[in-house]
């Protein structure tokens, strides 16, 4: 029976990063992954393919409608969807093969098959080459899958999840998206840019629940202008294939006919059928594994869990932080993740990025704050590149001036937010940001100006 110091089940951003860090720390590590390619949801059917399509579809839209605004005239712009999909697949393969290379470099043993914990310290690999392996420690990093919705009959072609929407064989005439969350908006934008009519049905009276409301409201206005149709307060009760198309039913509303449906109402943890019931590993009501936040250890000693299968934001970089912290904790080092400094980015155009508390959270918890706003229309670089939509919003404690939350909607917001994350991580004040030199002309100057605005002293407004 093969013996390892550590066995990781799942090779997504949580699992593969934990495996690599543990190997760096001198452990004999194995990683079990049931998919043929390493990298998990993120690399195979999530972050990476969606961003490849977001970029490609944005270039198509630019070439079709906006290059002339920059004095660039192009001929007939045509969409080559198979080429776009091929490029996406090449990007994915390059990265997943890269993880296989990193495993080899770090001497991590890879088992292909389904991992099931049969006892503490013992994992069965089920599949073409079944084997039982022992390990001093086990990390569960099995990730998540799309949540189903009662009445919505996912058939994997006409009615599908994000996985299908990353590979539609042609541009739908009318795509109905169920859920105005991150997946619904990102993939809705891809297909709208490529020519589909996109209707987003959302149960709540707003889009992007959890995001700062002022920023989400602005996002909705901008995306509507780009052609997305939002129907809020719509509780979807069913969707089925009808003839050559689909029909979507909502409470108290006439049915909506379309030719494809994307179901994007959240994700559920992959924690069934991996041996947890038998061992009595504690899970919460929604199936997420409960852990000790100081060690990531589950209710069973020696078994740890990280990433999408434990509570918290379902984000690749959150899973990675947990992977590193968990491996370091197992090696006897300091084990800590600062959940106040985990950014969230929605890769629409413009991007929406945030870190820390929203204005609603501060109001609800009675924390006194001051707010600094700065619009990109007053930023020189934004003008020069023709990207003047959006704003930066900084929320700082009214007495200590400590930065509590930063929310950005605008071009490259996903990259700009890194400065705000560092500020929160280091406990910076808005005055610290205001007094930090920012290169000119850059979009980042909007962050400095928003910091000035906290104190009512913007220079360029
Ligand atoms: P996963 O990446 O889900 O990996 C788990 C792995 O475990 C999988 O490969 C699975 O096959 C394997 N597995 C499961 N059970 C077993 C078993 N019993 N035995 C063996 N292997 C098993 N996050 C971001 O931060 N940024 C983004 O831009 C972003 N975009 C996304 C776009 C889409 C369309 C989707 C669906 C998700 C996106 N996410 C994004 C979320 C991100 O993909 C997840 O948060 C991240 O992948 C979680 O990492 P993980 O390691 O916990 O799990
Ligand atoms: P989500 O939780 O972000 O959004 C789901 C939406 O569906 C919510 O707005 C919810 O109110 C709505 N909804 C639920 N039931 C409904 C119903 N019956 N009718 C109409 N609307 C309904 O979930 P998601 O968009 O599926 O994304 C899943 C996870 O994947 C997220 O947690 C996210 O963190 C992660 N993800 C992240 C990124 C990124 O970081 N850029 C990209 C994609 C996915």
mmCIF file of N, CA, C and O and ligand atoms in Angstrom, residues 8-17 31-51 54 111-117 123-126 140-146 161-163 166 182-183 186-187 267 270-274 306-310 313-320 322 343-347, ligand 1:
data_model
loop_
_atom_site.group_PDB
_atom_site.id
_atom_site.type_symbol
_atom_site.label_atom_id
_atom_site.label_comp_id
_atom_site.label_asym_id
_atom_site.label_seq_id
_atom_site.Cartn_x
_atom_site.Cartn_y
_atom_site.Cartn_z
ATOM 1 N N UNK A 8 -3.913 14.781 -0.866
ATOM 2 C CA UNK A 8 -4.871 15.846 -1.165
ATOM 3 C C UNK A 8 -5.893 15.277 -2.141
ATOM 4 O O UNK A 8 -5.508 14.709 -3.171
ATOM 5 N N UNK A 9 -7.173 15.441 -1.828
ATOM 6 C CA UNK A 9 -8.215 14.959 -2.753
ATOM 7 C C UNK A 9 -8.749 16.165 -3.515
ATOM 8 O O UNK A 9 -9.373 17.056 -2.938
ATOM 9 N N UNK A 10 -8.481 16.217 -4.818
ATOM 10 C CA UNK A 10 -8.910 17.332 -5.659
ATOM 11 C C UNK A 10 -7.730 18.201 -6.038
ATOM 12 O O UNK A 10 -6.948 18.604 -5.173
ATOM 13 N N UNK A 11 -7.593 18.460 -7.357
ATOM 14 C CA UNK A 11 -6.448 19.257 -7.831
ATOM 15 C C UNK A 11 -6.893 20.582 -8.419
ATOM 16 O O UNK A 11 -6.444 21.008 -9.481
ATOM 17 N N UNK A 12 -7.832 21.268 -7.734
ATOM 18 C CA UNK A 12 -8.193 22.640 -8.099
ATOM 19 C C UNK A 12 -7.221 23.605 -7.448
ATOM 20 O O UNK A 12 -6.209 23.176 -6.868
ATOM 21 N N UNK A 13 -7.504 24.915 -7.501
ATOM 22 C CA UNK A 13 -6.580 25.898 -6.912
ATOM 23 C C UNK A 13 -6.320 25.670 -5.428
ATOM 24 O O UNK A 13 -5.241 25.994 -4.932
ATOM 25 N N UNK A 14 -7.291 25.108 -4.714
ATOM 26 C CA UNK A 14 -7.054 24.780 -3.304
ATOM 27 C C UNK A 14 -6.104 23.603 -3.208
ATOM 28 O O UNK A 14 -5.039 23.684 -2.583
ATOM 29 N N UNK A 15 -6.487 22.495 -3.850
ATOM 30 C CA UNK A 15 -5.742 21.244 -3.723
ATOM 31 C C UNK A 15 -4.353 21.275 -4.315
ATOM 32 O O UNK A 15 -3.383 20.871 -3.673
ATOM 33 N N UNK A 16 -4.228 21.805 -5.550
ATOM 34 C CA UNK A 16 -2.883 21.724 -6.158
ATOM 35 C C UNK A 16 -1.904 22.664 -5.456
ATOM 36 O O UNK A 16 -0.720 22.338 -5.309
ATOM 37 N N UNK A 17 -2.426 23.809 -4.980
ATOM 38 C CA UNK A 17 -1.536 24.746 -4.274
ATOM 39 C C UNK A 17 -1.119 24.153 -2.926
ATOM 40 O O UNK A 17 0.058 24.219 -2.539
ATOM 41 N N UNK A 31 -1.645 13.549 -4.750
ATOM 42 C CA UNK A 31 -2.870 14.288 -5.055
ATOM 43 C C UNK A 31 -3.742 13.403 -5.939
ATOM 44 O O UNK A 31 -3.279 12.878 -6.954
ATOM 45 N N UNK A 32 -5.003 13.250 -5.519
ATOM 46 C CA UNK A 32 -5.947 12.419 -6.287
ATOM 47 C C UNK A 32 -6.892 13.354 -7.029
ATOM 48 O O UNK A 32 -7.499 14.244 -6.434
ATOM 49 N N UNK A 33 -7.014 13.173 -8.340
ATOM 50 C CA UNK A 33 -7.937 14.004 -9.131
ATOM 51 C C UNK A 33 -8.697 13.088 -10.078
ATOM 52 O O UNK A 33 -8.098 12.286 -10.788
ATOM 53 N N UNK A 34 -10.023 13.263 -10.080
ATOM 54 C CA UNK A 34 -10.811 12.361 -10.942
ATOM 55 C C UNK A 34 -10.838 12.810 -12.399
ATOM 56 O O UNK A 34 -11.037 11.986 -13.298
ATOM 57 N N UNK A 35 -10.652 14.110 -12.639
ATOM 58 C CA UNK A 35 -10.626 14.566 -14.037
ATOM 59 C C UNK A 35 -9.265 14.244 -14.644
ATOM 60 O O UNK A 35 -8.266 14.108 -13.926
ATOM 61 N N UNK A 36 -9.228 14.152 -15.969
ATOM 62 C CA UNK A 36 -7.943 13.846 -16.611
ATOM 63 C C UNK A 36 -6.959 14.990 -16.467
ATOM 64 O O UNK A 36 -5.765 14.781 -16.309
ATOM 65 N N UNK A 37 -7.480 16.231 -16.535
ATOM 66 C CA UNK A 37 -6.589 17.392 -16.447
ATOM 67 C C UNK A 37 -6.581 17.923 -15.017
ATOM 68 O O UNK A 37 -7.599 17.880 -14.320
ATOM 69 N N UNK A 38 -5.434 18.449 -14.610
ATOM 70 C CA UNK A 38 -5.328 19.066 -13.282
ATOM 71 C C UNK A 38 -5.798 20.522 -13.362
ATOM 72 O O UNK A 38 -5.946 21.068 -14.451
ATOM 73 N N UNK A 39 -6.033 21.144 -12.210
ATOM 74 C CA UNK A 39 -6.398 22.574 -12.197
ATOM 75 C C UNK A 39 -7.809 22.853 -11.725
ATOM 76 O O UNK A 39 -8.158 23.996 -11.455
ATOM 77 N N UNK A 40 -8.645 21.812 -11.655
ATOM 78 C CA UNK A 40 -9.980 21.986 -11.071
ATOM 79 C C UNK A 40 -10.941 22.779 -11.928
ATOM 80 O O UNK A 40 -10.700 23.030 -13.116
ATOM 81 N N UNK A 41 -12.024 23.163 -11.291
ATOM 82 C CA UNK A 41 -13.053 23.967 -11.958
ATOM 83 C C UNK A 41 -12.414 25.204 -12.571
ATOM 84 O O UNK A 41 -12.683 25.570 -13.717
ATOM 85 N N UNK A 42 -11.565 25.864 -11.787
ATOM 86 C CA UNK A 42 -10.990 27.144 -12.186
ATOM 87 C C UNK A 42 -10.285 27.059 -13.544
ATOM 88 O O UNK A 42 -10.597 27.812 -14.464
ATOM 89 N N UNK A 43 -9.369 26.117 -13.662
ATOM 90 C CA UNK A 43 -8.590 26.066 -14.908
ATOM 91 C C UNK A 43 -9.362 25.394 -16.053
ATOM 92 O O UNK A 43 -9.248 25.798 -17.203
ATOM 93 N N UNK A 44 -10.148 24.377 -15.715
ATOM 94 C CA UNK A 44 -10.794 23.591 -16.783
ATOM 95 C C UNK A 44 -12.102 24.212 -17.278
ATOM 96 O O UNK A 44 -12.332 24.330 -18.466
ATOM 97 N N UNK A 45 -12.991 24.589 -16.327
ATOM 98 C CA UNK A 45 -14.349 24.993 -16.719
ATOM 99 C C UNK A 45 -14.814 26.219 -15.941
ATOM 100 O O UNK A 45 -16.007 26.388 -15.680
ATOM 101 N N UNK A 46 -13.868 27.063 -15.518
ATOM 102 C CA UNK A 46 -14.262 28.214 -14.698
ATOM 103 C C UNK A 46 -13.531 29.475 -15.085
ATOM 104 O O UNK A 46 -13.665 29.992 -16.197
ATOM 105 N N UNK A 47 -12.696 29.950 -14.145
ATOM 106 C CA UNK A 47 -12.010 31.238 -14.293
ATOM 107 C C UNK A 47 -11.329 31.391 -15.657
ATOM 108 O O UNK A 47 -11.532 32.393 -16.353
ATOM 109 N N UNK A 48 -10.516 30.425 -16.016
ATOM 110 C CA UNK A 48 -9.643 30.602 -17.183
ATOM 111 C C UNK A 48 -10.408 30.573 -18.514
ATOM 112 O O UNK A 48 -10.316 31.527 -19.304
ATOM 113 N N UNK A 49 -11.216 29.519 -18.794
ATOM 114 C CA UNK A 49 -11.938 29.571 -20.077
ATOM 115 C C UNK A 49 -12.904 30.747 -20.161
ATOM 116 O O UNK A 49 -13.087 31.327 -21.237
ATOM 117 N N UNK A 50 -13.513 31.129 -19.015
ATOM 118 C CA UNK A 50 -14.455 32.257 -19.084
ATOM 119 C C UNK A 50 -13.711 33.554 -19.397
ATOM 120 O O UNK A 50 -14.171 34.373 -20.183
ATOM 121 N N UNK A 51 -12.514 33.699 -18.820
ATOM 122 C CA UNK A 51 -11.770 34.943 -19.106
ATOM 123 C C UNK A 51 -11.231 34.954 -20.535
ATOM 124 O O UNK A 51 -11.139 36.012 -21.172
ATOM 125 N N UNK A 54 -14.204 36.039 -22.444
ATOM 126 C CA UNK A 54 -14.525 37.451 -22.179
ATOM 127 C C UNK A 54 -13.603 38.359 -22.991
ATOM 128 O O UNK A 54 -14.043 39.342 -23.588
ATOM 129 N N UNK A 111 -2.531 10.606 -8.591
ATOM 130 C CA UNK A 111 -3.413 9.454 -8.815
ATOM 131 C C UNK A 111 -4.626 9.945 -9.587
ATOM 132 O O UNK A 111 -5.257 10.927 -9.181
ATOM 133 N N UNK A 112 -4.964 9.284 -10.686
ATOM 134 C CA UNK A 112 -6.154 9.662 -11.439
ATOM 135 C C UNK A 112 -7.287 8.727 -11.034
ATOM 136 O O UNK A 112 -7.170 7.509 -11.156
ATOM 137 N N UNK A 113 -8.354 9.293 -10.525
ATOM 138 C CA UNK A 113 -9.495 8.501 -10.076
ATOM 139 C C UNK A 113 -10.257 9.269 -9.023
ATOM 140 O O UNK A 113 -9.936 10.421 -8.724
ATOM 141 N N UNK A 114 -11.284 8.625 -8.490
ATOM 142 C CA UNK A 114 -12.114 9.291 -7.499
ATOM 143 C C UNK A 114 -11.630 8.906 -6.106
ATOM 144 O O UNK A 114 -11.525 7.722 -5.773
ATOM 145 N N UNK A 115 -11.318 9.885 -5.291
ATOM 146 C CA UNK A 115 -10.834 9.623 -3.937
ATOM 147 C C UNK A 115 -11.994 9.456 -2.972
ATOM 148 O O UNK A 115 -12.971 10.200 -3.037
ATOM 149 N N UNK A 116 -11.889 8.446 -2.119
ATOM 150 C CA UNK A 116 -12.896 8.261 -1.073
ATOM 151 C C UNK A 116 -12.164 7.928 0.223
ATOM 152 O O UNK A 116 -11.313 7.021 0.239
ATOM 153 N N UNK A 117 -12.474 8.659 1.288
ATOM 154 C CA UNK A 117 -11.792 8.392 2.558
ATOM 155 C C UNK A 117 -12.452 7.160 3.186
ATOM 156 O O UNK A 117 -13.661 7.165 3.420
ATOM 157 N N UNK A 123 -7.146 6.357 2.138
ATOM 158 C CA UNK A 123 -7.996 6.836 1.035
ATOM 159 C C UNK A 123 -7.977 5.819 -0.095
ATOM 160 O O UNK A 123 -6.903 5.335 -0.489
ATOM 161 N N UNK A 124 -9.177 5.493 -0.604
ATOM 162 C CA UNK A 124 -9.263 4.603 -1.763
ATOM 163 C C UNK A 124 -9.334 5.449 -3.014
ATOM 164 O O UNK A 124 -10.051 6.454 -3.055
ATOM 165 N N UNK A 125 -8.557 5.058 -4.022
ATOM 166 C CA UNK A 125 -8.654 5.715 -5.328
ATOM 167 C C UNK A 125 -9.479 4.789 -6.209
ATOM 168 O O UNK A 125 -9.071 3.645 -6.461
ATOM 169 N N UNK A 126 -10.653 5.272 -6.648
ATOM 170 C CA UNK A 126 -11.527 4.438 -7.475
ATOM 171 C C UNK A 126 -11.398 4.879 -8.927
ATOM 172 O O UNK A 126 -11.311 6.074 -9.206
ATOM 173 N N UNK A 140 -9.128 17.560 2.129
ATOM 174 C CA UNK A 140 -10.245 17.466 1.181
ATOM 175 C C UNK A 140 -10.329 18.811 0.451
ATOM 176 O O UNK A 140 -10.485 19.868 1.079
ATOM 177 N N UNK A 141 -10.204 18.759 -0.868
ATOM 178 C CA UNK A 141 -10.276 19.990 -1.682
ATOM 179 C C UNK A 141 -11.090 19.658 -2.933
ATOM 180 O O UNK A 141 -10.637 19.841 -4.059
ATOM 181 N N UNK A 142 -12.295 19.141 -2.681
ATOM 182 C CA UNK A 142 -13.102 18.593 -3.780
ATOM 183 C C UNK A 142 -13.952 19.637 -4.495
ATOM 184 O O UNK A 142 -14.669 19.303 -5.446
ATOM 185 N N UNK A 143 -13.919 20.886 -4.034
ATOM 186 C CA UNK A 143 -14.544 21.971 -4.798
ATOM 187 C C UNK A 143 -16.060 21.953 -4.801
ATOM 188 O O UNK A 143 -16.708 21.494 -3.845
ATOM 189 N N UNK A 144 -16.614 22.443 -5.920
ATOM 190 C CA UNK A 144 -18.064 22.645 -5.976
ATOM 191 C C UNK A 144 -18.599 22.362 -7.376
ATOM 192 O O UNK A 144 -17.841 22.191 -8.328
ATOM 193 N N UNK A 145 -19.906 22.345 -7.462
ATOM 194 C CA UNK A 145 -20.589 22.124 -8.749
ATOM 195 C C UNK A 145 -21.780 23.072 -8.822
ATOM 196 O O UNK A 145 -22.231 23.594 -7.800
ATOM 197 N N UNK A 146 -22.352 23.260 -10.027
ATOM 198 C CA UNK A 146 -23.494 24.158 -10.187
ATOM 199 C C UNK A 146 -24.677 23.649 -9.385
ATOM 200 O O UNK A 146 -24.961 22.445 -9.379
ATOM 201 N N UNK A 161 -25.498 24.638 -17.650
ATOM 202 C CA UNK A 161 -24.843 25.433 -16.609
ATOM 203 C C UNK A 161 -23.690 26.207 -17.272
ATOM 204 O O UNK A 161 -23.575 26.222 -18.500
ATOM 205 N N UNK A 162 -22.825 26.770 -16.435
ATOM 206 C CA UNK A 162 -21.685 27.519 -16.977
ATOM 207 C C UNK A 162 -20.836 26.635 -17.888
ATOM 208 O O UNK A 162 -20.281 27.113 -18.885
ATOM 209 N N UNK A 163 -20.736 25.347 -17.567
ATOM 210 C CA UNK A 163 -19.875 24.467 -18.369
ATOM 211 C C UNK A 163 -20.343 24.448 -19.829
ATOM 212 O O UNK A 163 -19.528 24.574 -20.745
ATOM 213 N N UNK A 166 -19.781 27.734 -21.769
ATOM 214 C CA UNK A 166 -18.402 28.016 -22.190
ATOM 215 C C UNK A 166 -18.105 27.384 -23.544
ATOM 216 O O UNK A 166 -17.014 27.570 -24.086
ATOM 217 N N UNK A 182 -22.373 36.419 -10.389
ATOM 218 C CA UNK A 182 -21.127 36.609 -11.142
ATOM 219 C C UNK A 182 -21.126 35.811 -12.448
ATOM 220 O O UNK A 182 -20.799 36.330 -13.521
ATOM 221 N N UNK A 183 -21.534 34.537 -12.367
ATOM 222 C CA UNK A 183 -21.492 33.696 -13.574
ATOM 223 C C UNK A 183 -22.481 34.215 -14.607
ATOM 224 O O UNK A 183 -22.165 34.348 -15.792
ATOM 225 N N UNK A 186 -21.018 37.449 -16.212
ATOM 226 C CA UNK A 186 -19.831 37.259 -17.061
ATOM 227 C C UNK A 186 -20.203 36.516 -18.353
ATOM 228 O O UNK A 186 -19.874 36.968 -19.455
ATOM 229 N N UNK A 187 -20.889 35.394 -18.207
ATOM 230 C CA UNK A 187 -21.184 34.614 -19.420
ATOM 231 C C UNK A 187 -22.310 35.250 -20.224
ATOM 232 O O UNK A 187 -22.331 35.152 -21.454
ATOM 233 N N UNK A 267 -23.504 27.721 -6.390
ATOM 234 C CA UNK A 267 -22.795 26.441 -6.477
ATOM 235 C C UNK A 267 -22.865 25.702 -5.139
ATOM 236 O O UNK A 267 -22.984 26.320 -4.084
ATOM 237 N N UNK A 270 -18.878 19.805 -3.255
ATOM 238 C CA UNK A 270 -18.773 18.377 -3.603
ATOM 239 C C UNK A 270 -18.358 17.608 -2.344
ATOM 240 O O UNK A 270 -17.178 17.303 -2.144
ATOM 241 N N UNK A 271 -19.332 17.326 -1.507
ATOM 242 C CA UNK A 271 -18.988 16.646 -0.254
ATOM 243 C C UNK A 271 -19.798 15.361 -0.042
ATOM 244 O O UNK A 271 -19.770 14.784 1.030
ATOM 245 N N UNK A 272 -20.546 14.957 -1.102
ATOM 246 C CA UNK A 272 -21.300 13.703 -0.989
ATOM 247 C C UNK A 272 -20.461 12.572 -1.568
ATOM 248 O O UNK A 272 -19.685 12.777 -2.503
ATOM 249 N N UNK A 273 -20.644 11.408 -0.997
ATOM 250 C CA UNK A 273 -20.073 10.203 -1.583
ATOM 251 C C UNK A 273 -18.537 10.209 -1.629
ATOM 252 O O UNK A 273 -17.939 9.677 -2.568
ATOM 253 N N UNK A 274 -17.924 10.849 -0.637
ATOM 254 C CA UNK A 274 -16.452 10.793 -0.555
ATOM 255 C C UNK A 274 -16.031 10.229 0.809
ATOM 256 O O UNK A 274 -14.900 10.419 1.247
ATOM 257 N N UNK A 306 -10.418 22.528 2.568
ATOM 258 C CA UNK A 306 -10.140 23.890 2.084
ATOM 259 C C UNK A 306 -10.937 24.173 0.803
ATOM 260 O O UNK A 306 -11.430 23.245 0.158
ATOM 261 N N UNK A 307 -11.037 25.439 0.452
ATOM 262 C CA UNK A 307 -11.597 25.825 -0.852
ATOM 263 C C UNK A 307 -13.115 25.869 -0.869
ATOM 264 O O UNK A 307 -13.764 26.111 0.138
ATOM 265 N N UNK A 308 -13.663 25.615 -2.050
ATOM 266 C CA UNK A 308 -15.109 25.740 -2.253
ATOM 267 C C UNK A 308 -15.931 24.784 -1.395
ATOM 268 O O UNK A 308 -17.133 24.993 -1.237
ATOM 269 N N UNK A 309 -15.318 23.713 -0.892
ATOM 270 C CA UNK A 309 -16.116 22.751 -0.119
ATOM 271 C C UNK A 309 -16.238 23.152 1.344
ATOM 272 O O UNK A 309 -16.866 22.438 2.130
ATOM 273 N N UNK A 310 -15.647 24.268 1.756
ATOM 274 C CA UNK A 310 -15.868 24.789 3.114
ATOM 275 C C UNK A 310 -16.576 26.148 2.985
ATOM 276 O O UNK A 310 -16.601 26.734 1.903
ATOM 277 N N UNK A 313 -16.377 32.711 0.645
ATOM 278 C CA UNK A 313 -16.530 33.027 -0.775
ATOM 279 C C UNK A 313 -15.949 31.928 -1.659
ATOM 280 O O UNK A 313 -14.912 31.355 -1.347
ATOM 281 N N UNK A 314 -16.666 31.633 -2.752
ATOM 282 C CA UNK A 314 -16.187 30.565 -3.652
ATOM 283 C C UNK A 314 -15.296 31.193 -4.706
ATOM 284 O O UNK A 314 -15.744 31.512 -5.815
ATOM 285 N N UNK A 315 -14.037 31.394 -4.347
ATOM 286 C CA UNK A 315 -13.096 32.087 -5.218
ATOM 287 C C UNK A 315 -11.797 31.308 -5.279
ATOM 288 O O UNK A 315 -11.342 30.753 -4.261
ATOM 289 N N UNK A 316 -11.186 31.318 -6.447
ATOM 290 C CA UNK A 316 -9.960 30.547 -6.637
ATOM 291 C C UNK A 316 -8.846 31.033 -5.708
ATOM 292 O O UNK A 316 -8.134 30.230 -5.100
ATOM 293 N N UNK A 317 -8.701 32.381 -5.597
ATOM 294 C CA UNK A 317 -7.583 32.885 -4.784
ATOM 295 C C UNK A 317 -7.815 32.660 -3.300
ATOM 296 O O UNK A 317 -6.868 32.529 -2.532
ATOM 297 N N UNK A 318 -9.095 32.576 -2.889
ATOM 298 C CA UNK A 318 -9.393 32.232 -1.485
ATOM 299 C C UNK A 318 -8.972 30.778 -1.245
ATOM 300 O O UNK A 318 -8.342 30.443 -0.247
ATOM 301 N N UNK A 319 -9.298 29.897 -2.200
ATOM 302 C CA UNK A 319 -8.909 28.481 -2.080
ATOM 303 C C UNK A 319 -7.383 28.359 -2.010
ATOM 304 O O UNK A 319 -6.838 27.577 -1.233
ATOM 305 N N UNK A 320 -6.689 29.173 -2.823
ATOM 306 C CA UNK A 320 -5.217 29.106 -2.845
ATOM 307 C C UNK A 320 -4.626 29.541 -1.500
ATOM 308 O O UNK A 320 -3.700 28.905 -0.976
ATOM 309 N N UNK A 322 -6.012 29.365 1.347
ATOM 310 C CA UNK A 322 -6.292 28.303 2.316
ATOM 311 C C UNK A 322 -5.369 27.113 2.088
ATOM 312 O O UNK A 322 -4.924 26.471 3.050
ATOM 313 N N UNK A 343 -10.106 39.892 -2.155
ATOM 314 C CA UNK A 343 -10.852 40.688 -3.146
ATOM 315 C C UNK A 343 -11.834 39.841 -3.938
ATOM 316 O O UNK A 343 -11.697 38.628 -4.011
ATOM 317 N N UNK A 344 -12.812 40.523 -4.510
ATOM 318 C CA UNK A 344 -13.745 39.860 -5.428
ATOM 319 C C UNK A 344 -13.802 40.679 -6.707
ATOM 320 O O UNK A 344 -13.876 41.910 -6.644
ATOM 321 N N UNK A 345 -13.740 40.009 -7.832
ATOM 322 C CA UNK A 345 -13.734 40.731 -9.117
ATOM 323 C C UNK A 345 -14.771 40.114 -10.052
ATOM 324 O O UNK A 345 -14.844 38.901 -10.174
ATOM 325 N N UNK A 346 -15.551 40.961 -10.692
ATOM 326 C CA UNK A 346 -16.466 40.494 -11.735
ATOM 327 C C UNK A 346 -15.885 41.014 -13.047
ATOM 328 O O UNK A 346 -15.690 42.229 -13.213
ATOM 329 N N UNK A 347 -15.612 40.068 -13.975
ATOM 330 C CA UNK A 347 -14.856 40.448 -15.171
ATOM 331 C C UNK A 347 -15.746 40.876 -16.330
ATOM 332 O O UNK A 347 -15.557 40.458 -17.464
HETATM 333 P P1 LIG B 1 -12.248 23.102 -7.665
HETATM 334 O O1 LIG B 1 -11.521 24.048 -8.528
HETATM 335 O O2 LIG B 1 -13.685 22.847 -7.936
HETATM 336 O O3 LIG B 1 -11.451 21.750 -7.715
HETATM 337 C C1 LIG B 1 -11.889 20.585 -7.108
HETATM 338 C C2 LIG B 1 -11.337 19.399 -7.879
HETATM 339 O O4 LIG B 1 -11.609 18.233 -7.140
HETATM 340 C C3 LIG B 1 -11.973 19.206 -9.237
HETATM 341 O O5 LIG B 1 -10.981 19.122 -10.216
HETATM 342 C C4 LIG B 1 -12.737 17.891 -9.128
HETATM 343 O O6 LIG B 1 -12.707 17.133 -10.323
HETATM 344 C C5 LIG B 1 -11.956 17.192 -8.036
HETATM 345 N N1 LIG B 1 -12.729 16.219 -7.260
HETATM 346 C C6 LIG B 1 -13.937 16.374 -6.677
HETATM 347 N N2 LIG B 1 -14.271 15.281 -5.982
HETATM 348 C C7 LIG B 1 -13.246 14.399 -6.139
HETATM 349 C C8 LIG B 1 -12.988 13.095 -5.641
HETATM 350 N N3 LIG B 1 -13.826 12.472 -4.825
HETATM 351 N N4 LIG B 1 -11.837 12.498 -6.012
HETATM 352 C C9 LIG B 1 -10.954 13.118 -6.832
HETATM 353 N N5 LIG B 1 -11.134 14.352 -7.305
HETATM 354 C C10 LIG B 1 -12.270 14.982 -6.953
HETATM 355 N N6 LIG B 1 -13.084 32.238 -9.086
HETATM 356 C C11 LIG B 1 -12.266 33.291 -9.114
HETATM 357 O O7 LIG B 1 -11.587 33.576 -8.120
HETATM 358 N N7 LIG B 1 -12.135 34.074 -10.240
HETATM 359 C C12 LIG B 1 -12.847 33.809 -11.353
HETATM 360 O O8 LIG B 1 -12.707 34.533 -12.346
HETATM 361 C C13 LIG B 1 -13.728 32.711 -11.354
HETATM 362 N N8 LIG B 1 -14.450 32.420 -12.454
HETATM 363 C C14 LIG B 1 -15.263 31.327 -12.437
HETATM 364 C C15 LIG B 1 -16.012 31.052 -13.584
HETATM 365 C C16 LIG B 1 -16.858 29.967 -13.611
HETATM 366 C C17 LIG B 1 -17.660 29.672 -14.854
HETATM 367 C C18 LIG B 1 -16.952 29.111 -12.464
HETATM 368 C C19 LIG B 1 -17.843 27.913 -12.486
HETATM 369 C C20 LIG B 1 -16.217 29.389 -11.323
HETATM 370 C C21 LIG B 1 -15.378 30.506 -11.299
HETATM 371 N N9 LIG B 1 -14.631 30.833 -10.168
HETATM 372 C C22 LIG B 1 -13.817 31.923 -10.183
HETATM 373 C C23 LIG B 1 -14.699 30.034 -8.947
HETATM 374 C C24 LIG B 1 -13.471 29.088 -8.854
HETATM 375 O O9 LIG B 1 -13.440 28.275 -10.003
HETATM 376 C C25 LIG B 1 -13.540 28.246 -7.602
HETATM 377 O O10 LIG B 1 -13.709 29.070 -6.470
HETATM 378 C C26 LIG B 1 -12.267 27.433 -7.437
HETATM 379 O O11 LIG B 1 -12.058 26.613 -8.541
HETATM 380 C C27 LIG B 1 -12.338 26.596 -6.163
HETATM 381 O O12 LIG B 1 -11.182 25.843 -6.043
HETATM 382 P P2 LIG B 1 -11.190 24.435 -5.286
HETATM 383 O O13 LIG B 1 -9.800 23.924 -5.370
HETATM 384 O O14 LIG B 1 -11.802 24.576 -3.963
HETATM 385 O O15 LIG B 1 -12.171 23.510 -6.107
#
